[in-house]
Amino acid sequence: MKKAGMIVFFVILFSSAVIAQRNLTDPVEKAYACLYDKVKNNCNSLTVEQQAFSLLALAHTDIVNECKDALVSKSRRAEGECWPKEGCKLRDTSLATLSLSVTNQDVQKPLNWLVSMNSTPKDLIWYLEIDAQEATSCTISYSGKDFKVSMSSDKQFDKDAEPCLKRSVNNYFLEVDQSCLAKTFSVSCDKEFISTFLYKRKNSDIFHVSSKTESASAGGKTENTIRAICFKEGAECNYEGSLWTTLALIRSGRETALFIPYLTAFAGDNKKFFPESFLFMLTDRDEFFSEINSLRDIDGFWDLN
């Protein structure tokens, strides 16, 4: 991510507080004044990115209508559906949606367009995990069939539940076949138990735990369905676009849990986009906050080149 883009990204974090209270330090006031002078009467000549970031920073000033109208005019059919009009992109549309939302503009059309670009991420391997405090016998059901498996006191399974579930990782988990990702797996055990999914990127040794864990008493049943979504440009998931799209959706009040597995699993391959900053905003998880802090240099800044 460009340094300038990263700087203004943090405006998204703090713009609400800036608008609410103006007791800013003098250097910050000067920075806002400088930006205002650069933007006023000049919004039409700015790019979609520049217009969006300017609106985020200056929505409390009298340039709001000028920049809002200029931004909307750059959308497809000038109706505020997606940006830019020459070929809609996830990142540009998400930035426009975020900025227009702070001006109380109706952003339902771009949100609908963003949601329509959803896809299923490839290259994720999924595992069903069943855990209990003691050895237990379980029935796993899918596609109208029941499969009996036992789990020892050391958490290892004694058999597969093929064709969809096969023992993996020293028999501790049941790997889900790629042809079965859309299926629902029902689990019932003779002891109290929990069930959840783990996932990892292909060719990676890092496992991630699904945010959703099911539990049931002895004889009870859990329902387990894999849900993971990315956002695509062309036929492939686009990581940077998915980051911004998910941020735009959560800011609009949409549920975003389905997007986290893809963003988490592929974060390591996309460090240039500073994914930890997005993931912390999306999940509020301490691990991402710690990672953000660890990336600061000795002067307290982030060098993202």
JSON list of C-alpha atoms in Angstrom, two decimals, residues 42-48 51-52 55 64-88 96 99-100 105:
[
{"chain": "A", "resi": 42, "resn": "ASN", "atom": "CA", "xyz": [-10.39, 21.18, -7.16]},
{"chain": "A", "resi": 43, "resn": "CYS", "atom": "CA", "xyz": [-12.37, 18.00, -6.43]},
{"chain": "A", "resi": 44, "resn": "ASN", "atom": "CA", "xyz": [-13.35, 17.38, -10.06]},
{"chain": "A", "resi": 45, "resn": "SER", "atom": "CA", "xyz": [-9.71, 16.99, -11.06]},
{"chain": "A", "resi": 46, "resn": "LEU", "atom": "CA", "xyz": [-8.91, 14.42, -8.34]},
{"chain": "A", "resi": 47, "resn": "THR", "atom": "CA", "xyz": [-8.85, 10.66, -8.74]},
{"chain": "A", "resi": 48, "resn": "VAL", "atom": "CA", "xyz": [-11.50, 8.46, -7.10]},
{"chain": "A", "resi": 51, "resn": "GLN", "atom": "CA", "xyz": [-11.76, 12.28, -3.68]},
{"chain": "A", "resi": 52, "resn": "ALA", "atom": "CA", "xyz": [-12.69, 9.50, -1.25]},
{"chain": "A", "resi": 55, "resn": "LEU", "atom": "CA", "xyz": [-14.15, 13.39, 1.91]},
{"chain": "A", "resi": 64, "resn": "VAL", "atom": "CA", "xyz": [-18.43, 18.21, 1.34]},
{"chain": "A", "resi": 65, "resn": "ASN", "atom": "CA", "xyz": [-21.01, 18.77, -1.41]},
{"chain": "A", "resi": 66, "resn": "GLU", "atom": "CA", "xyz": [-18.40, 19.67, -4.00]},
{"chain": "A", "resi": 67, "resn": "CYS", "atom": "CA", "xyz": [-16.41, 16.49, -3.42]},
{"chain": "A", "resi": 68, "resn": "LYS", "atom": "CA", "xyz": [-19.45, 14.29, -2.92]},
{"chain": "A", "resi": 69, "resn": "ASP", "atom": "CA", "xyz": [-20.92, 15.35, -6.28]},
{"chain": "A", "resi": 70, "resn": "ALA", "atom": "CA", "xyz": [-17.55, 14.97, -8.00]},
{"chain": "A", "resi": 71, "resn": "LEU", "atom": "CA", "xyz": [-17.11, 11.48, -6.59]},
{"chain": "A", "resi": 72, "resn": "VAL", "atom": "CA", "xyz": [-20.59, 10.32, -7.57]},
{"chain": "A", "resi": 73, "resn": "SER", "atom": "CA", "xyz": [-20.03, 11.64, -11.11]},
{"chain": "A", "resi": 74, "resn": "LYS", "atom": "CA", "xyz": [-17.10, 9.23, -11.51]},
{"chain": "A", "resi": 75, "resn": "SER", "atom": "CA", "xyz": [-19.29, 6.18, -10.80]},
{"chain": "A", "resi": 76, "resn": "ARG", "atom": "CA", "xyz": [-20.78, 3.88, -13.38]},
{"chain": "A", "resi": 77, "resn": "ARG", "atom": "CA", "xyz": [-23.77, 5.58, -15.01]},
{"chain": "A", "resi": 78, "resn": "ALA", "atom": "CA", "xyz": [-23.17, 8.40, -12.48]},
{"chain": "A", "resi": 79, "resn": "GLU", "atom": "CA", "xyz": [-25.63, 6.66, -10.15]},
{"chain": "A", "resi": 80, "resn": "GLY", "atom": "CA", "xyz": [-23.22, 5.80, -7.37]},
{"chain": "A", "resi": 81, "resn": "GLU", "atom": "CA", "xyz": [-23.21, 2.08, -8.16]},
{"chain": "A", "resi": 82, "resn": "CYS", "atom": "CA", "xyz": [-19.49, 1.31, -8.46]},
{"chain": "A", "resi": 83, "resn": "TRP", "atom": "CA", "xyz": [-16.21, 3.07, -9.26]},
{"chain": "A", "resi": 84, "resn": "PRO", "atom": "CA", "xyz": [-14.58, 3.98, -11.58]},
{"chain": "A", "resi": 85, "resn": "LYS", "atom": "CA", "xyz": [-17.05, 4.12, -14.44]},
{"chain": "A", "resi": 86, "resn": "GLU", "atom": "CA", "xyz": [-14.44, 2.82, -16.91]},
{"chain": "A", "resi": 87, "resn": "GLY", "atom": "CA", "xyz": [-14.18, -0.49, -15.06]},
{"chain": "A", "resi": 88, "resn": "CYS", "atom": "CA", "xyz": [-15.45, -0.95, -11.53]},
{"chain": "A", "resi": 96, "resn": "ALA", "atom": "CA", "xyz": [-16.18, 5.64, -2.27]},
{"chain": "A", "resi": 99, "resn": "SER", "atom": "CA", "xyz": [-16.46, 8.22, 2.27]},
{"chain": "A", "resi": 100, "resn": "LEU", "atom": "CA", "xyz": [-20.02, 8.79, 1.05]},
{"chain": "A", "resi": 105, "resn": "GLN", "atom": "CA", "xyz": [-25.34, 9.65, 1.31]}
]
